[in-house]
PDB file of C-alpha atoms in Angstrom:
ATOM      1  CA  MET A   1       2.626 -24.094 -17.946  1.00  0.00           C
ATOM      2  CA  VAL A   2       4.610 -21.113 -18.953  1.00  0.00           C
ATOM      3  CA  ALA A   3       7.040 -19.495 -16.454  1.00  0.00           C
ATOM      4  CA  SER A   4       6.767 -15.692 -16.264  1.00  0.00           C
ATOM      5  CA  LYS A   5       9.825 -13.767 -15.112  1.00  0.00           C
ATOM      6  CA  LEU A   6       9.686 -11.626 -12.057  1.00  0.00           C
ATOM      7  CA  MET A   7       9.988  -8.210 -11.795  1.00  0.00           C
ATOM      8  CA  THR A   8      12.328  -6.514  -8.999  1.00  0.00           C
ATOM      9  CA  ALA A   9      11.785  -3.760  -7.178  1.00  0.00           C
ATOM     10  CA  GLU A  10      14.185  -1.644  -9.506  1.00  0.00           C
ATOM     11  CA  GLU A  11      12.850  -2.878 -12.715  1.00  0.00           C
ATOM     12  CA  LEU A  12       9.029  -1.644 -10.896  1.00  0.00           C
ATOM     13  CA  ALA A  13      10.598   2.063 -10.253  1.00  0.00           C
ATOM     14  CA  ARG A  14      11.841   2.759 -13.765  1.00  0.00           C
ATOM     15  CA  LEU A  15       8.496   1.659 -15.500  1.00  0.00           C
ATOM     16  CA  PRO A  16       6.993   4.586 -17.643  1.00  0.00           C
ATOM     17  CA  ASP A  17       4.727   6.822 -16.093  1.00  0.00           C
ATOM     18  CA  ASP A  18       1.685   5.268 -18.234  1.00  0.00           C
ATOM     19  CA  GLY A  19      -1.127   6.726 -15.705  1.00  0.00           C
ATOM     20  CA  HIS A  20      -1.605   3.060 -14.145  1.00  0.00           C
ATOM     21  CA  LYS A  21      -0.753   2.315 -10.905  1.00  0.00           C
ATOM     22  CA  TYR A  22       1.506  -0.461 -10.150  1.00  0.00           C
ATOM     23  CA  GLU A  23       2.162  -2.606  -7.414  1.00  0.00           C
ATOM     24  CA  LEU A  24       4.485  -5.708  -6.597  1.00  0.00           C
ATOM     25  CA  ILE A  25       3.578  -9.061  -4.829  1.00  0.00           C
ATOM     26  CA  GLU A  26       6.659 -11.433  -4.774  1.00  0.00           C
ATOM     27  CA  GLY A  27       7.889 -10.235  -7.909  1.00  0.00           C
ATOM     28  CA  GLU A  28       4.345 -10.342  -9.632  1.00  0.00           C
ATOM     29  CA  LEU A  29       3.580  -7.403 -11.345  1.00  0.00           C
ATOM     30  CA  ILE A  30      -0.245  -5.751 -10.380  1.00  0.00           C
ATOM     31  CA  THR A  31      -1.237  -3.143 -12.904  1.00  0.00           C
ATOM     32  CA  MET A  32      -4.388  -1.006 -11.735  1.00  0.00           C
ATOM     33  CA  ALA A  33      -6.408   1.769 -12.873  1.00  0.00           C
ATOM     34  CA  PRO A  34      -5.492   5.132 -11.508  1.00  0.00           C
ATOM     35  CA  PRO A  35      -7.858   6.129  -8.495  1.00  0.00           C
ATOM     36  CA  ASP A  36     -11.061   7.271  -9.237  1.00  0.00           C
ATOM     37  CA  HIS A  37     -12.215  11.085  -7.724  1.00  0.00           C
ATOM     38  CA  LEU A  38     -14.425   9.506  -5.285  1.00  0.00           C
ATOM     39  CA  HIS A  39     -11.432   7.259  -3.920  1.00  0.00           C
ATOM     40  CA  GLY A  40      -9.994  10.448  -3.951  1.00  0.00           C
ATOM     41  CA  MET A  41     -12.340  11.563  -1.467  1.00  0.00           C
ATOM     42  CA  ARG A  42     -12.388   9.326   0.647  1.00  0.00           C
ATOM     43  CA  GLN A  43      -8.219   8.931   0.493  1.00  0.00           C
ATOM     44  CA  ALA A  44      -8.384  12.223   1.577  1.00  0.00           C
ATOM     45  CA  ARG A  45     -11.271  11.481   4.912  1.00  0.00           C
ATOM     46  CA  LEU A  46      -8.408   8.933   5.803  1.00  0.00           C
ATOM     47  CA  VAL A  47      -5.558  11.032   5.832  1.00  0.00           C
ATOM     48  CA  PHE A  48      -7.612  13.922   8.051  1.00  0.00           C
ATOM     49  CA  HIS A  49      -8.143  10.811  10.920  1.00  0.00           C
ATOM     50  CA  PHE A  50      -4.854   9.662  10.837  1.00  0.00           C
ATOM     51  CA  VAL A  51      -3.194  13.129  11.216  1.00  0.00           C
ATOM     52  CA  GLY A  52      -5.387  13.917  13.843  1.00  0.00           C
ATOM     53  CA  TYR A  53      -3.830  10.775  15.536  1.00  0.00           C
ATOM     54  CA  ALA A  54      -0.629  11.130  14.978  1.00  0.00           C
ATOM     55  CA  ASP A  55       2.102  12.092  17.313  1.00  0.00           C
ATOM     56  CA  ASP A  56       4.113  13.719  14.075  1.00  0.00           C
ATOM     57  CA  PHE A  57       3.211  14.767  10.619  1.00  0.00           C
ATOM     58  CA  GLY A  58       5.921  12.666   9.422  1.00  0.00           C
ATOM     59  CA  GLY A  59       4.777   9.480  10.488  1.00  0.00           C
ATOM     60  CA  VAL A  60       1.621   9.785   7.802  1.00  0.00           C
ATOM     61  CA  VAL A  61       1.703   9.403   4.121  1.00  0.00           C
ATOM     62  CA  THR A  62      -0.109   9.012   1.618  1.00  0.00           C
ATOM     63  CA  GLY A  63      -0.444   9.329  -1.831  1.00  0.00           C
ATOM     64  CA  GLU A  64      -0.114   5.195  -2.848  1.00  0.00           C
ATOM     65  CA  ALA A  65       3.318   5.916  -1.450  1.00  0.00           C
ATOM     66  CA  GLY A  66       5.451   2.582  -2.434  1.00  0.00           C
ATOM     67  CA  PHE A  67       6.671   0.481   0.239  1.00  0.00           C
ATOM     68  CA  HIS A  68       9.561  -2.491  -0.272  1.00  0.00           C
ATOM     69  CA  LEU A  69       8.175  -4.479   2.197  1.00  0.00           C
ATOM     70  CA  GLU A  70       9.997  -8.230   1.009  1.00  0.00           C
ATOM     71  CA  VAL A  71      13.240  -8.884  -1.551  1.00  0.00           C
ATOM     72  CA  ASP A  72      14.451 -11.956  -3.879  1.00  0.00           C
ATOM     73  CA  PRO A  73      10.989 -12.310  -4.785  1.00  0.00           C
ATOM     74  CA  ASP A  74      10.010  -8.578  -4.615  1.00  0.00           C
ATOM     75  CA  THR A  75       6.789  -6.799  -2.684  1.00  0.00           C
ATOM     76  CA  VAL A  76       6.199  -2.989  -3.121  1.00  0.00           C
ATOM     77  CA  LEU A  77       3.478  -2.141  -1.994  1.00  0.00           C
ATOM     78  CA  ALA A  78       1.483   1.133  -2.120  1.00  0.00           C
ATOM     79  CA  PRO A  79      -1.441   1.671   0.271  1.00  0.00           C
ATOM     80  CA  ASP A  80      -4.030   4.683   0.787  1.00  0.00           C
ATOM     81  CA  VAL A  81      -2.468   5.513   3.696  1.00  0.00           C
ATOM     82  CA  THR A  82      -0.032   4.918   6.506  1.00  0.00           C
ATOM     83  CA  TYR A  83       0.932   5.593  10.313  1.00  0.00           C
ATOM     84  CA  THR A  84       4.452   5.188  11.513  1.00  0.00           C
ATOM     85  CA  ARG A  85       5.655   5.577  14.830  1.00  0.00           C
ATOM     86  CA  PRO A  86       8.004   8.081  14.675  1.00  0.00           C
ATOM     87  CA  GLU A  87      10.638   6.189  17.144  1.00  0.00           C
ATOM     88  CA  ARG A  88      10.078   3.699  13.607  1.00  0.00           C
ATOM     89  CA  LEU A  89      11.198   6.572  11.106  1.00  0.00           C
ATOM     90  CA  PRO A  90      14.066   5.496   9.615  1.00  0.00           C
ATOM     91  CA  THR A  91      16.814   9.121   9.388  1.00  0.00           C
ATOM     92  CA  GLY A  92      17.501  10.584   6.897  1.00  0.00           C
ATOM     93  CA  LEU A  93      14.217   9.296   4.596  1.00  0.00           C
ATOM     94  CA  GLY A  94      15.057  10.132   0.338  1.00  0.00           C
ATOM     95  CA  ARG A  95      13.589   9.211  -2.736  1.00  0.00           C
ATOM     96  CA  GLY A  96      12.407   5.780  -3.245  1.00  0.00           C
ATOM     97  CA  PHE A  97      10.328   3.406  -2.152  1.00  0.00           C
ATOM     98  CA  ALA A  98      10.326   2.643   1.743  1.00  0.00           C
ATOM     99  CA  ARG A  99      12.375  -0.015   3.464  1.00  0.00           C
ATOM    100  CA  TYR A 100      10.645   0.151   6.190  1.00  0.00           C
ATOM    101  CA  ALA A 101       6.794  -1.390   6.906  1.00  0.00           C
ATOM    102  CA  PRO A 102       4.446   0.762   8.238  1.00  0.00           C
ATOM    103  CA  ASN A 103       2.680   0.729  11.735  1.00  0.00           C
ATOM    104  CA  VAL A 104      -0.384   0.903  10.122  1.00  0.00           C
ATOM    105  CA  ALA A 105      -1.674   0.856   6.015  1.00  0.00           C
ATOM    106  CA  ALA A 106      -4.994   1.185   5.168  1.00  0.00           C
ATOM    107  CA  GLU A 107      -6.301   0.011   1.199  1.00  0.00           C
ATOM    108  CA  ILE A 108      -9.241   1.408  -0.377  1.00  0.00           C
ATOM    109  CA  ASP A 109     -11.123  -1.057  -2.547  1.00  0.00           C
ATOM    110  CA  SER A 110     -11.598  -0.336  -5.784  1.00  0.00           C
ATOM    111  CA  PRO A 111     -13.726  -2.129  -8.644  1.00  0.00           C
ATOM    112  CA  SER A 112      -9.905  -2.907  -9.663  1.00  0.00           C
ATOM    113  CA  ASN A 113      -8.890  -5.615  -7.137  1.00  0.00           C
ATOM    114  CA  ARG A 114      -8.337  -8.684  -8.170  1.00  0.00           C
ATOM    115  CA  PRO A 115      -9.356 -12.454  -5.941  1.00  0.00           C
ATOM    116  CA  GLY A 116      -7.070 -13.041  -2.947  1.00  0.00           C
ATOM    117  CA  GLU A 117      -5.395  -9.612  -3.472  1.00  0.00           C
ATOM    118  CA  ARG A 118      -6.526  -9.146  -0.345  1.00  0.00           C
ATOM    119  CA  ARG A 119      -5.190 -12.087   1.267  1.00  0.00           C
ATOM    120  CA  ARG A 120      -2.255 -12.139  -0.336  1.00  0.00           C
ATOM    121  CA  LYS A 121      -1.211  -7.820   0.598  1.00  0.00           C
ATOM    122  CA  LEU A 122      -2.006  -9.010   4.471  1.00  0.00           C
ATOM    123  CA  ARG A 123       0.201 -11.778   4.368  1.00  0.00           C
ATOM    124  CA  ALA A 124       2.913  -9.610   2.981  1.00  0.00           C
ATOM    125  CA  TYR A 125       2.261  -6.392   5.707  1.00  0.00           C
ATOM    126  CA  HIS A 126       2.270  -8.435   8.403  1.00  0.00           C
ATOM    127  CA  GLU A 127       5.589 -10.826   7.747  1.00  0.00           C
ATOM    128  CA  ALA A 128       6.798  -7.528   7.038  1.00  0.00           C
ATOM    129  CA  GLY A 129       6.009  -5.949  10.481  1.00  0.00           C
ATOM    130  CA  THR A 130       2.784  -3.779   9.779  1.00  0.00           C
ATOM    131  CA  GLU A 131       0.801  -4.544  13.355  1.00  0.00           C
ATOM    132  CA  LEU A 132      -2.615  -3.150  11.383  1.00  0.00           C
ATOM    133  CA  VAL A 133      -4.405  -2.993   8.275  1.00  0.00           C
ATOM    134  CA  LEU A 134      -7.450  -1.560   7.660  1.00  0.00           C
ATOM    135  CA  PHE A 135      -9.471  -2.430   4.348  1.00  0.00           C
ATOM    136  CA  VAL A 136     -12.106   0.060   3.565  1.00  0.00           C
ATOM    137  CA  ASN A 137     -15.024  -0.805   1.334  1.00  0.00           C
ATOM    138  CA  ASP A 138     -17.403   2.037   1.233  1.00  0.00           C
ATOM    139  CA  GLU A 139     -20.261   0.616  -1.135  1.00  0.00           C
ATOM    140  CA  LYS A 140     -20.744  -1.913   1.678  1.00  0.00           C
ATOM    141  CA  ARG A 141     -20.151   0.759   4.239  1.00  0.00           C
ATOM    142  CA  THR A 142     -17.264  -2.178   6.227  1.00  0.00           C
ATOM    143  CA  VAL A 143     -13.731  -1.806   7.493  1.00  0.00           C
ATOM    144  CA  THR A 144     -12.363  -5.003   7.739  1.00  0.00           C
ATOM    145  CA  VAL A 145      -9.196  -5.118  10.319  1.00  0.00           C
TER     146      VAL A 145
END
């Protein structure tokens, strides 16, 4: 068995924009195809519902922004939509990956999802402090909480 080098969040941030979407799970680089049009429509619908619920618009994040949830090995996930209560948001948000866990993370299933990926993401979210994780599957018309 050949051990591969684990990637850090800093190395992930320096990857060139090649049209793919990347995440890190325990230092392992996960490569995904860019979301398709239908995925984008589903994401917009979720944003609409999240913003309707949000106490403060600053608490809703979309566009698959990265959340740096674990360090050494690093985990950086890019959920489709998140909600964070205003009191949990750090002051002075800047560029780079968010260094906090959202209260709610929603992930829309894609054909590129790998076996076991949900379980690994769920563990990472919960260990970082995310209280609720939603996995939306349009083909099956289900939401797994």
